[in-house]
Amino acid sequence: MSMAVFSRAISAFVLLLLYNFSEAREILVGGNADGWKIPSTQSESLNQWAGNSRFVVGDSLVWKYDSGKDSVLQVNKEDYMNCNTSKPIEEYKDGNTKVKLDRSGPFYFISGAEGHCDKGQKLVVVVLSSRRGYTGISPTPSPVEFEGPAVAPTSSGTSLQGGLMVALWVFAFGIF
Ligand SMILES: *[C@@H]1O[C@H](CO)[C@@H](O)[C@H](O)[C@H]1NC(C)=O
């Protein structure tokens, strides 16, 4: 590896660190404004979506839905498993729900609409304490990690940065 390429790789790495320390994100559940609904296929499932994303303490989840027809219930694991809507930890029904992920560990959400949870409208996200935890450790980084999940319109800076990081990653290491 030539010196120039080496130093550019170092720069890319520093930028990657900066990116990882950058401000908390707002993550739109399901990746689009129509994301909180009964999944029509397995690949559309919210947990499949969540598995392709990284959540760290300080990030917020954002749900968009018709407040007349749906809601978001934060529940414990048991109620998540059983789709039990009777005693949620929190209930949100304003149609534009934002929940800050304020601790590490799992968060469980189900739809409050009758029968929706049973049909798969449920979500578990596992929140990491720090984005540093996986930097450079993942043996096969996927593009998703660097593009990040879809972010709310307010965070355009973050997605720009994400694009930059993808370019830098490709340049510095020549791989995805
Ligand atoms: C749902 O949860 C409530 C309160 O925890 C409990 O009393 C009830 O039996 C549960 N219902 C089912 C169907 O599990």
PDB file of C-alpha atoms and ligand atoms in Angstrom, residues 79 82 84 86-87, ligand 1:
ATOM      1  CA  ASP A  79     -47.250  -9.085  26.199  1.00  0.00           C
ATOM      2  CA  ASN A  82     -48.888 -12.899  23.357  1.00  0.00           C
ATOM      3  CA  ASN A  84     -51.652  -8.662  24.774  1.00  0.00           C
ATOM      4  CA  SER A  86     -54.484  -4.766  27.810  1.00  0.00           C
ATOM      5  CA  LYS A  87     -51.696  -3.272  29.938  1.00  0.00           C
TER       6      LYS A  87
HETATM    7  C1  LIG B   1     -53.173  -9.835  29.272  1.00  0.00           C
HETATM    8  O1  LIG B   1     -52.516  -9.163  30.333  1.00  0.00           O
HETATM    9  C2  LIG B   1     -53.327  -8.946  31.461  1.00  0.00           C
HETATM   10  C3  LIG B   1     -52.575  -8.066  32.429  1.00  0.00           C
HETATM   11  O2  LIG B   1     -51.227  -8.405  32.529  1.00  0.00           O
HETATM   12  C4  LIG B   1     -53.735 -10.291  32.041  1.00  0.00           C
HETATM   13  O3  LIG B   1     -54.567 -10.114  33.165  1.00  0.00           O
HETATM   14  C5  LIG B   1     -54.494 -11.098  30.971  1.00  0.00           C
HETATM   15  O4  LIG B   1     -54.779 -12.379  31.461  1.00  0.00           O
HETATM   16  C6  LIG B   1     -53.654 -11.190  29.708  1.00  0.00           C
HETATM   17  N1  LIG B   1     -54.477 -11.789  28.655  1.00  0.00           N
HETATM   18  C7  LIG B   1     -54.037 -12.802  27.914  1.00  0.00           C
HETATM   19  C8  LIG B   1     -54.973 -13.274  26.842  1.00  0.00           C
HETATM   20  O5  LIG B   1     -52.924 -13.304  28.052  1.00  0.00           O
END
